Amino acid sequence: MKKSVVENSIRAFFIVLFTTALLFFLVANGLFQKKNRAGNEITVSENVLFQLNDEKAKRVNLEEYSFAIPEVGDTITLTKVLPNVKVVQPVMLLNVYHSAVEVYLNDDKIYRYGQELYKQGKMLGHEYFRIPINENYAGKELKIKLTITEKESYTSIEPISIINAEDSYLNTLSENFLALMASLTLITIGFVGLIASLSQKKYDRDTRTLTWISWFAIGMSLWMLCNDGVIYLIVPDFQIASILEYYGVYVTVIPVSLFFANIQTNRYYRWVFLGFASFMSIAVTLLTIVHLSGGVHYIFWVPYIQIVMILLIAFIIFTLFMSFRQNEPKQKVLAYGMFFMGFVILFELVRFNMYKYFKDFFAFNISLVPIGMLIFVFSMIYSYCIKILERYYDEAEQELLEKLAYMDMLTNTYNRNKCERIMEEMEAKKESGYLINFDLNGLKFVNDNFGHDQGDILLKNFSKILRNTFQGRGVVGRMGGDEFLGVIYGKEEEKVIGTLMDLDRNIAMWNQSHAEEKISVSYGYAFYAGEKHEKIRESYKKADENMYEFKKEIKQREGIPSR
């Protein structure tokens, strides 16, 4: 199969895979949402009394209302009389950021979280509360008090839902179905890739590339699960989930940098990417120490990390543009994926900040990150597959060239050049072993009387028996004409004797069933000890002398012409 055909097949496979996955996500998402609409649900959004600290309360619509960034320690109070709508086994879904929470029904406190952690200087992150409430809530006043615990926390509050406890899980899944499926796809790719890379015997550049892809896929899937609140279905601890969310963003800069450093041919570009990876490794370590010690929390560094991400994306796009100009197919697809991912991240940064500061003017709150991440990871995997394909072709070509250079095509054994090289390597490494010289008796007689074609058949038949006998024991090659060389490494003479006895037995079995094509061979061996001043040519010469002594015996015993 031609290389271009395989490349096109891989490209088509990824297009079909991504299209099928996208259609599945959309169809399944529609079915999920259709199923969830059947349940009763109360949405607390319109005519909510909003009060910041001691300011005068105002009635707002939470879906549209945004406010100035509050200071640490500020309190936001939300008050709403709940309607007379019956929900069985009700729970309240509350999605807030960096706040201690108190919930009241008619001034009876039903939930409290985060006050002690705030006093201890610990970070309260993105919390997605699922708070059980009494079924006789109708007509009662719901009051939610939020105490801001971090700077630059948020400027709007998501609508509050009261829904059946079982349906609440379906609600979380249906609202974030695309992100969930993208996350599960990425985390599956990540773990499979990690297992595959760690199981490799040789941890070379291509294996490292697969490791970075896998690490990035797991990190991004983790961030999406946390960002959309799905992580709380698995990890109920808000502290751990918040740390995982920031790690998902901060740490994944490292494998992306290492991935592009690993595929670079330009050493200057490689050093820049390694610089990004080193900087983020040190930064994440220091930020973690500071965070866990009760100092500055992860959220403080978000703007600075965003700047690093933008610089990294810009440099990636630049390097891909340079390789794009060189018409490298694997880099082209990676460039397309990175261009799209860069657009998605920049759009996400703009969308996030616009929605945060201008919610009443900017209502678009749908993240394109799941689609962007899938496309980018697929482009990374595609680039990796093409690279592996190229390595496969290079190795196959090298193997073919080596076969042409070192193989005797008639007998399918090593040729004289390879035999000479084997002996040179043994001498250079001082590696001990036995050299065995073989001489095929009667080849000249067959050539002269029956033709060279019949002589070639004799050579092929003998070499086949010789290869099969030496398989797993040593190597054999044709030195030229009717002369062959065998090498058995090590100091065990019993192994050599056993091999030669098996050879005699195999030749005898052949001769019994091929009376017209009988084989007779002479051999002699000598030991090369690999000592410092010992010459392997001397051992080869000794083996040759021993072979000729044996040849004389064969000639007298069997009456077969010696040449």
Coordinates of C-alpha atoms in Angstrom, one line a residue:
M1 CA 0.0 0.0 0.0
K2 CA 1.4 3.4 -0.9
K3 CA 2.1 5.9 1.8
S4 CA -0.3 8.5 0.4
V5 CA -3.1 5.9 0.4
V6 CA -2.5 5.1 4.1
E7 CA -2.4 8.8 5.0
N8 CA -5.7 9.4 3.2
S9 CA -7.2 6.4 5.0
I10 CA -6.2 7.7 8.4
R11 CA -7.5 11.2 7.5
A12 CA -10.9 9.7 6.3
F13 CA -11.1 7.6 9.5
F14 CA -10.7 10.6 11.8
I15 CA -13.3 12.6 9.8
V16 CA -15.8 9.8 10.0
L17 CA -15.0 9.2 13.7
F18 CA -15.5 12.8 14.6
T19 CA -18.6 13.3 12.6
T20 CA -20.2 10.1 14.0
A21 CA -19.3 11.2 17.6
L22 CA -20.8 14.7 17.0
L23 CA -24.0 13.3 15.6
F24 CA -24.2 10.8 18.5
F25 CA -23.7 13.7 21.0
L26 CA -26.4 15.8 19.4
V27 CA -29.0 13.0 19.1
A28 CA -28.3 11.7 22.6
N29 CA -28.4 15.2 24.0
G30 CA -31.8 15.8 22.4
L31 CA -33.2 12.5 23.8
F32 CA -31.8 13.4 27.2
Q33 CA -33.4 16.8 27.3
K34 CA -36.7 15.4 26.0
K35 CA -36.8 12.9 28.8
N36 CA -36.0 15.6 31.4
R37 CA -38.8 18.0 30.3
A38 CA -41.4 15.6 31.6
G39 CA -40.4 16.3 35.2
N40 CA -41.7 19.1 37.4
E41 CA -39.3 21.9 38.1
I42 CA -39.4 25.4 39.7
T43 CA -37.0 28.0 38.4
V44 CA -36.2 30.9 40.7
S45 CA -35.2 33.7 38.5
E46 CA -37.8 36.5 38.0
N47 CA -38.8 39.0 40.7
V48 CA -35.9 37.9 43.1
L49 CA -35.0 40.5 45.7
F50 CA -31.3 41.2 45.4
Q51 CA -29.4 43.0 48.1
L52 CA -25.7 43.8 48.3
N53 CA -24.6 44.3 51.9
D54 CA -26.9 46.9 53.4
E55 CA -27.9 48.5 50.1
K56 CA -31.6 48.8 49.3
A57 CA -32.9 45.6 47.8
K58 CA -34.1 45.5 44.2
R59 CA -36.2 43.1 42.2
V60 CA -34.2 41.5 39.4
N61 CA -34.3 38.7 36.9
L62 CA -31.3 36.5 37.6
E63 CA -31.0 35.4 33.9
E64 CA -30.3 39.0 32.9
Y65 CA -29.0 40.8 35.9
S66 CA -25.3 41.5 36.6
F67 CA -23.7 43.7 39.2
A68 CA -20.3 45.3 40.0
I69 CA -17.6 43.0 41.2
P70 CA -18.0 42.6 45.0
E71 CA -15.2 42.9 47.5
V72 CA -14.1 40.0 49.7
G73 CA -16.4 39.9 52.7
D74 CA -19.3 41.4 50.9
T75 CA -22.7 39.7 51.3
I76 CA -25.3 39.1 48.7
T77 CA -28.8 38.2 49.8
L78 CA -31.4 36.7 47.5
T79 CA -35.1 36.5 48.7
K80 CA -38.0 34.9 46.9
V81 CA -41.4 33.6 48.0
L82 CA -41.7 30.1 46.5
P83 CA -44.7 29.4 44.3
N84 CA -47.4 26.8 45.1
V85 CA -46.0 24.1 42.7
K86 CA -45.6 20.6 44.0
V87 CA -42.3 18.8 43.5
V88 CA -41.8 15.4 45.0
Q89 CA -38.6 14.8 47.0
P90 CA -37.4 18.4 46.2
V91 CA -33.8 19.5 46.1
M92 CA -32.5 23.0 45.3
L93 CA -29.8 23.4 42.7
L94 CA -27.5 26.3 43.5
N95 CA -24.5 27.2 41.4
V96 CA -22.1 29.8 42.9
Y97 CA -18.5 30.7 42.9
H98 CA -16.1 31.5 45.8
S99 CA -18.8 32.1 48.4
A100 CA -19.8 30.8 51.8
V101 CA -23.5 29.9 51.7
E102 CA -26.5 30.1 54.1
V103 CA -30.0 29.0 53.1
Y104 CA -33.2 29.8 55.0
L105 CA -36.9 28.9 54.6
N106 CA -39.0 31.4 56.6
D107 CA -35.9 32.3 58.6
D108 CA -35.2 28.6 59.5
K109 CA -31.7 27.8 58.5
I110 CA -31.7 24.6 56.3
Y111 CA -28.1 24.7 55.0
R112 CA -24.8 26.2 55.8
Y113 CA -21.4 25.8 54.0
G114 CA -18.0 27.4 53.9
Q115 CA -17.9 29.8 56.9
E116 CA -15.3 27.9 58.8
L117 CA -13.2 27.2 55.7
Y118 CA -13.3 31.0 54.9
K119 CA -12.1 31.9 58.4
Q120 CA -9.2 29.3 58.1
G121 CA -8.1 31.1 54.9
K122 CA -8.9 28.2 52.6
M123 CA -10.3 28.6 49.1
L124 CA -13.9 28.2 48.3
G125 CA -14.1 27.4 44.6
H126 CA -16.9 26.6 42.2
E127 CA -19.7 25.0 44.2
Y128 CA -22.7 23.3 42.7
F129 CA -25.0 22.7 45.6
R130 CA -27.7 20.1 45.7
I131 CA -29.6 21.0 48.8
P132 CA -32.6 18.9 50.1
I133 CA -35.6 20.9 51.2
N134 CA -38.9 20.0 52.9
E135 CA -41.9 19.2 50.7
N136 CA -44.1 21.8 52.4
Y137 CA -41.9 24.7 50.9
A138 CA -44.8 26.2 49.0
G139 CA -45.6 29.8 50.0
K140 CA -42.5 30.0 52.2
E141 CA -39.8 32.6 51.8
L142 CA -36.5 31.3 50.4
K143 CA -33.5 33.4 51.5
I144 CA -30.0 32.7 50.3
K145 CA -27.0 34.6 51.8
L146 CA -23.7 34.5 50.0
T147 CA -20.5 35.8 51.5
I148 CA -17.8 36.6 49.0
T149 CA -14.5 34.9 49.8
E150 CA -12.2 35.8 46.8
K151 CA -11.4 38.9 44.7
E152 CA -12.7 39.1 41.1
S153 CA -15.1 36.3 42.0
Y154 CA -18.3 36.9 39.9
T155 CA -20.8 39.5 38.7
S156 CA -23.9 37.4 38.2
I157 CA -25.8 34.5 39.8
E158 CA -27.3 31.6 37.9
P159 CA -31.1 31.0 38.2
I160 CA -31.9 28.6 41.1
S161 CA -33.9 25.4 40.4
I162 CA -36.0 23.3 42.7
I163 CA -36.4 19.8 41.2
N164 CA -37.0 16.2 42.1
A165 CA -34.0 14.6 43.7
E166 CA -33.6 11.9 41.0
D167 CA -34.3 14.3 38.2
S168 CA -31.7 16.6 39.5
Y169 CA -29.0 14.3 38.3
L170 CA -30.6 14.0 34.9
N171 CA -30.8 17.7 34.8
T172 CA -27.1 18.1 35.4
L173 CA -26.3 15.5 32.8
S174 CA -28.7 16.9 30.2
E175 CA -27.6 20.5 30.5
N176 CA -23.9 19.5 30.2
F177 CA -24.3 16.4 28.0
L178 CA -22.0 17.6 25.2
A179 CA -19.3 18.5 27.7
L180 CA -19.8 15.2 29.5
M181 CA -19.5 13.1 26.4
A182 CA -16.5 15.1 25.2
S183 CA -14.9 14.7 28.7
L184 CA -15.5 11.0 28.7
T185 CA -14.1 10.7 25.2
L186 CA -11.0 12.6 26.1
I187 CA -10.4 10.8 29.4
T188 CA -10.8 7.4 27.6
I189 CA -8.3 8.5 25.0
G190 CA -6.0 9.8 27.7
F191 CA -5.9 6.6 29.8
V192 CA -5.7 4.3 26.8
G193 CA -2.8 6.4 25.5
L194 CA -1.0 6.4 28.9
I195 CA -1.3 2.7 29.2
A196 CA 0.0 2.2 25.7
S197 CA 2.9 4.6 26.2
L198 CA 3.9 3.2 29.6
S199 CA 3.8 -0.4 28.2
Q200 CA 6.4 0.4 25.6
K201 CA 9.8 -1.2 26.2
K202 CA 11.6 1.7 24.6
Y203 CA 10.5 5.2 25.8
D204 CA 11.5 7.1 22.7
R205 CA 10.4 10.4 21.3
D206 CA 7.2 9.0 19.7
T207 CA 6.2 7.3 23.0
R208 CA 6.8 10.6 24.8
T209 CA 4.6 12.3 22.3
L210 CA 1.8 9.9 23.0
T211 CA 2.3 10.5 26.8
W212 CA 1.9 14.3 26.4
I213 CA -1.3 13.8 24.2
S214 CA -2.7 11.5 26.9
W215 CA -1.8 13.8 29.8
F216 CA -3.4 16.8 28.0
A217 CA -6.6 14.9 27.2
I218 CA -7.0 13.8 30.8
G219 CA -6.3 17.3 32.1
M220 CA -8.8 18.9 29.7
S221 CA -11.5 16.3 30.5
L222 CA -11.0 17.0 34.2
W223 CA -11.3 20.7 33.7
M224 CA -14.6 20.4 31.7
L225 CA -16.1 18.0 34.2
C226 CA -15.3 20.5 37.0
N227 CA -16.3 23.6 35.0
D228 CA -19.7 22.2 34.2
G229 CA -20.4 20.8 37.7
V230 CA -20.5 17.2 36.6
I231 CA -17.5 16.4 38.8
Y232 CA -19.7 16.8 41.9
L233 CA -21.6 13.6 40.8
I234 CA -18.3 11.8 41.4
V235 CA -16.4 13.9 43.8
P236 CA -18.8 15.5 46.4
D237 CA -15.9 17.4 48.2
F238 CA -15.9 21.0 46.9
Q239 CA -12.4 21.6 48.1
I240 CA -10.9 18.8 46.1
A241 CA -13.1 19.5 43.1
S242 CA -12.0 23.2 43.1
I243 CA -8.3 22.2 43.2
L244 CA -8.9 19.7 40.3
E245 CA -10.5 22.5 38.2
Y246 CA -7.6 24.8 38.5
Y247 CA -5.1 22.0 38.0
G248 CA -7.0 21.1 34.9
V249 CA -6.2 24.5 33.5
Y250 CA -2.7 25.2 34.9
V251 CA -1.1 21.8 34.6
T252 CA -2.2 21.1 31.0
V253 CA -0.1 23.9 29.7
I254 CA 2.9 21.7 30.5
P255 CA 2.0 18.6 28.3
V256 CA 0.9 20.9 25.4
S257 CA 4.3 22.7 25.6
L258 CA 6.1 19.3 25.8
F259 CA 4.1 17.9 22.9
F260 CA 5.1 20.7 20.6
A261 CA 8.7 20.6 21.8
N262 CA 8.8 16.9 21.0
I263 CA 7.6 17.3 17.4
Q264 CA 9.8 20.3 16.6
T265 CA 12.6 20.0 14.2
N266 CA 13.8 23.5 14.8
R267 CA 15.9 23.4 18.0
Y268 CA 15.2 27.1 18.8
Y269 CA 11.5 26.5 18.8
R270 CA 12.0 23.4 20.8
W271 CA 13.8 25.3 23.5
V272 CA 11.1 28.0 23.7
F273 CA 8.4 25.2 24.2
L274 CA 10.6 23.6 26.8
G275 CA 10.9 27.0 28.5
F276 CA 7.1 27.3 28.7
A277 CA 6.9 23.8 30.2
S278 CA 9.7 24.5 32.7
F279 CA 8.1 27.8 33.7
M280 CA 4.7 26.3 34.3
S281 CA 6.1 23.3 36.2
I282 CA 7.9 25.7 38.6
A283 CA 4.9 28.0 38.7
V284 CA 2.4 25.3 39.5
T285 CA 4.7 23.9 42.2
L286 CA 5.1 27.3 43.9
L287 CA 1.4 28.2 43.5
T288 CA 0.4 24.9 45.1
I289 CA 2.8 25.5 48.1
V290 CA 1.4 29.0 48.5
H291 CA -2.2 27.9 48.1
L292 CA -1.9 25.0 50.6
S293 CA -0.1 27.2 53.1
G294 CA -3.2 29.5 53.3
G295 CA -1.6 32.3 51.3
V296 CA -2.7 33.6 47.8
H297 CA -5.2 31.2 46.3
Y298 CA -5.2 29.7 42.7
I299 CA -7.9 32.2 41.6
F300 CA -5.6 35.1 42.0
W301 CA -3.3 33.9 39.3
V302 CA -6.0 33.2 36.7
P303 CA -5.4 36.4 34.7
Y304 CA -1.6 35.8 34.6
I305 CA -2.1 32.1 33.5
Q306 CA -4.4 33.4 30.8
I307 CA -1.6 35.6 29.5
V308 CA 0.8 32.6 29.5
M309 CA -1.8 30.6 27.6
I310 CA -2.4 33.3 25.0
L311 CA 1.4 33.6 24.5
L312 CA 1.7 29.9 24.2
I313 CA -1.1 29.7 21.7
A314 CA 0.3 32.5 19.7
F315 CA 3.7 30.8 19.5
I316 CA 2.2 27.4 18.6
I317 CA 0.2 29.0 15.8
F318 CA 3.4 30.8 14.6
T319 CA 5.4 27.5 14.5
L320 CA 2.6 25.6 12.8
F321 CA 2.3 28.4 10.2
M322 CA 6.0 28.0 9.5
S323 CA 5.7 24.2 9.1
F324 CA 2.5 24.7 7.2
R325 CA 4.5 26.7 4.6
Q326 CA 6.9 23.7 4.3
N327 CA 3.9 21.5 3.2
E328 CA 4.2 18.9 6.0
P329 CA 0.9 16.9 5.9
K330 CA 1.0 15.9 9.6
Q331 CA 1.6 19.5 10.6
K332 CA -1.2 20.8 8.4
V333 CA -3.9 18.9 10.2
L334 CA -2.3 19.8 13.5
A335 CA -2.3 23.4 12.4
Y336 CA -6.0 23.3 11.5
G337 CA -6.8 21.8 14.9
M338 CA -4.7 24.4 16.7
F339 CA -6.1 27.3 14.7
F340 CA -9.6 26.2 15.6
M341 CA -8.6 25.6 19.2
G342 CA -6.9 29.0 19.4
F343 CA -10.1 30.6 18.1
V344 CA -12.1 28.7 20.7
I345 CA -9.9 29.6 23.6
L346 CA -9.8 33.3 22.6
F347 CA -13.6 33.2 22.0
E348 CA -14.0 31.5 25.4
L349 CA -11.9 34.2 27.2
V350 CA -13.9 36.9 25.5
R351 CA -17.3 35.1 26.2
F352 CA -16.4 34.5 29.8
N353 CA -15.4 38.1 30.5
M354 CA -18.3 39.6 28.5
Y355 CA -20.8 37.3 30.3
K356 CA -19.1 38.1 33.6
Y357 CA -19.1 41.9 33.3
F358 CA -21.9 42.6 30.8
K359 CA -24.4 39.8 31.3
D360 CA -27.3 42.1 30.6
F361 CA -25.9 42.9 27.2
F362 CA -24.2 39.6 26.4
A363 CA -26.5 36.6 26.8
F364 CA -24.5 34.0 24.9
N365 CA -23.4 31.5 27.6
I366 CA -22.7 28.4 25.6
S367 CA -19.1 27.1 25.7
L368 CA -17.4 25.8 22.5
V369 CA -14.5 24.4 24.5
P370 CA -15.8 20.7 24.4
I371 CA -15.9 20.8 20.5
G372 CA -12.6 22.7 20.3
M373 CA -10.9 20.2 22.7
L374 CA -12.1 17.2 20.7
I375 CA -11.0 18.6 17.4
F376 CA -7.6 19.6 18.8
V377 CA -6.9 16.3 20.5
F378 CA -8.0 14.4 17.3
S379 CA -5.6 16.6 15.3
M380 CA -2.8 15.8 17.8
I381 CA -3.6 12.0 17.5
Y382 CA -3.7 12.3 13.7
S383 CA -0.4 14.0 13.7
Y384 CA 1.0 11.3 16.0
C385 CA -0.4 8.5 13.7
I386 CA 1.1 10.1 10.6
K387 CA 4.5 10.4 12.4
I388 CA 4.3 6.7 13.4
L389 CA 3.4 5.9 9.8
E390 CA 6.4 7.8 8.6
R391 CA 8.6 6.0 11.1
Y392 CA 7.2 2.6 10.0
Y393 CA 8.0 3.4 6.3
D394 CA 11.5 4.6 7.3
E395 CA 12.2 1.5 9.3
A396 CA 10.7 -0.7 6.5
E397 CA 12.9 1.1 3.9
Q398 CA 15.9 0.8 6.2
E399 CA 15.2 -2.9 6.7
L400 CA 14.9 -3.4 2.9
L401 CA 18.2 -1.6 2.3
E402 CA 19.9 -3.6 5.0
K403 CA 18.4 -6.8 3.5
L404 CA 19.7 -5.9 0.1
A405 CA 23.1 -5.0 1.5
Y406 CA 23.5 -7.9 3.9
M407 CA 21.4 -10.7 2.6
D408 CA 22.3 -13.4 0.1
M409 CA 19.2 -13.5 -2.1
L410 CA 19.8 -17.1 -3.4
T411 CA 20.0 -18.8 0.0
N412 CA 18.2 -16.1 2.1
T413 CA 21.0 -16.1 4.6
Y414 CA 23.5 -13.3 5.5
N415 CA 26.1 -12.6 2.8
R416 CA 29.8 -12.2 3.2
N417 CA 29.6 -8.5 4.1
K418 CA 27.3 -9.3 7.0
C419 CA 29.5 -12.2 8.2
E420 CA 32.6 -10.0 8.1
R421 CA 30.7 -7.3 10.1
I422 CA 29.6 -9.9 12.7
M423 CA 33.1 -11.0 13.3
E424 CA 34.4 -7.4 13.4
E425 CA 31.7 -6.5 16.1
M426 CA 32.6 -9.6 18.1
E427 CA 36.3 -8.6 18.1
A428 CA 35.4 -4.9 18.9
K429 CA 33.2 -5.9 21.8
K430 CA 35.4 -8.8 22.9
E431 CA 32.4 -11.0 22.7
S432 CA 33.2 -14.7 22.9
G433 CA 31.6 -17.4 20.7
Y434 CA 32.1 -20.3 18.4
L435 CA 32.8 -19.9 14.6
I436 CA 31.7 -22.8 12.5
N437 CA 32.8 -23.2 8.9
F438 CA 30.6 -25.2 6.5
D439 CA 31.5 -26.5 3.1
L440 CA 28.8 -28.0 0.9
N441 CA 30.3 -31.2 -0.6
G442 CA 30.0 -31.9 -4.3
L443 CA 28.6 -28.5 -5.5
K444 CA 31.2 -28.2 -8.3
F445 CA 30.4 -31.8 -9.4
V446 CA 26.7 -30.9 -9.6
N447 CA 27.3 -27.7 -11.4
D448 CA 29.6 -29.3 -14.0
N449 CA 27.4 -32.4 -14.6
F450 CA 23.8 -31.2 -14.1
G451 CA 24.0 -27.4 -14.5
H452 CA 24.1 -24.4 -12.3
D453 CA 20.3 -24.4 -11.8
Q454 CA 20.6 -27.7 -10.1
G455 CA 23.5 -26.4 -8.1
D456 CA 21.4 -23.5 -7.0
I457 CA 18.7 -25.9 -5.8
L458 CA 21.3 -27.7 -3.8
L459 CA 22.4 -24.5 -2.1
K460 CA 18.8 -23.5 -1.4
N461 CA 18.0 -26.8 0.2
F462 CA 21.0 -26.9 2.4
S463 CA 20.7 -23.3 3.5
K464 CA 17.0 -23.9 4.5
I465 CA 18.1 -26.9 6.7
L466 CA 21.0 -24.8 8.1
R467 CA 18.7 -21.8 8.9
N468 CA 16.1 -24.0 10.6
T469 CA 18.7 -25.8 12.7
F470 CA 20.4 -22.6 13.9
Q471 CA 17.1 -20.8 14.6
G472 CA 17.2 -19.5 18.2
R473 CA 20.8 -20.8 18.6
G474 CA 22.9 -18.5 16.4
V475 CA 23.3 -16.9 13.0
V476 CA 24.4 -18.2 9.7
G477 CA 25.6 -16.7 6.5
R478 CA 27.1 -17.5 3.1
M479 CA 30.7 -16.6 2.7
G480 CA 30.6 -17.3 -1.0
G481 CA 30.3 -20.3 -3.4
D482 CA 29.7 -23.4 -1.3
E483 CA 31.1 -22.0 2.0
F484 CA 28.9 -20.9 4.9
L485 CA 29.7 -19.5 8.3
G486 CA 27.8 -20.1 11.6
V487 CA 28.2 -18.2 14.8
I488 CA 27.0 -19.3 18.2
Y489 CA 27.7 -16.8 21.0
G490 CA 28.9 -17.9 24.4
K491 CA 31.3 -20.4 25.9
E492 CA 29.2 -23.5 26.0
E493 CA 30.8 -26.1 23.6
E494 CA 27.9 -28.5 24.3
K495 CA 25.5 -26.1 22.5
V496 CA 27.7 -26.2 19.4
I497 CA 28.0 -30.0 19.5
G498 CA 24.2 -30.3 20.0
T499 CA 23.5 -28.0 17.1
L500 CA 25.8 -29.9 14.7
M501 CA 24.3 -33.2 15.8
D502 CA 20.8 -31.8 15.0
L503 CA 22.2 -30.6 11.6
D504 CA 23.4 -34.1 10.8
R505 CA 20.1 -35.5 11.8
N506 CA 18.1 -33.1 9.7
I507 CA 20.3 -33.7 6.7
A508 CA 19.9 -37.5 7.1
M509 CA 16.1 -37.1 7.2
W510 CA 16.3 -35.0 4.1
N511 CA 18.4 -37.5 2.2
Q512 CA 16.0 -40.3 3.1
S513 CA 13.1 -38.6 1.3
H514 CA 15.1 -36.9 -1.4
A515 CA 17.3 -39.6 -3.0
E516 CA 17.9 -37.5 -6.1
E517 CA 19.0 -34.4 -4.2
K518 CA 21.2 -35.7 -1.4
I519 CA 23.1 -33.3 0.7
S520 CA 26.6 -33.7 2.2
V521 CA 28.4 -31.1 4.3
S522 CA 31.7 -30.7 6.0
Y523 CA 32.2 -28.5 9.0
G524 CA 34.7 -27.5 11.6
Y525 CA 34.6 -25.0 14.5
A526 CA 36.9 -23.0 16.7
F527 CA 36.4 -21.0 19.8
Y528 CA 37.0 -17.2 20.0
A529 CA 37.5 -16.2 23.6
G530 CA 37.4 -12.5 23.0
E531 CA 40.6 -11.9 24.9
K532 CA 42.3 -8.5 24.6
H533 CA 45.0 -9.3 22.0
E534 CA 43.2 -12.2 20.4
K535 CA 42.4 -11.9 16.7
I536 CA 39.1 -13.4 15.5
R537 CA 40.7 -14.1 12.1
E538 CA 42.9 -16.7 13.8
S539 CA 39.8 -18.4 15.1
Y540 CA 38.2 -18.3 11.7
K541 CA 41.3 -19.8 10.1
K542 CA 41.4 -22.5 12.8
A543 CA 37.7 -23.4 12.1
D544 CA 38.5 -23.6 8.4
E545 CA 41.4 -26.0 9.0
N546 CA 39.2 -28.2 11.2
M547 CA 36.6 -28.2 8.4
Y548 CA 39.1 -29.4 5.8
E549 CA 40.2 -32.2 8.1
F550 CA 36.6 -33.3 8.4
K551 CA 36.1 -32.9 4.6
K552 CA 38.9 -35.4 3.9
E553 CA 37.1 -37.9 6.2
I554 CA 33.8 -37.3 4.4
K555 CA 35.4 -37.7 1.0
Q556 CA 36.9 -41.0 2.0
R557 CA 33.8 -42.3 3.8
E558 CA 31.1 -41.2 1.2
G559 CA 33.0 -41.1 -2.0
I560 CA 31.5 -37.8 -2.9
P561 CA 33.7 -35.4 -5.0
S562 CA 35.1 -32.7 -2.7
R563 CA 34.5 -29.8 -5.0

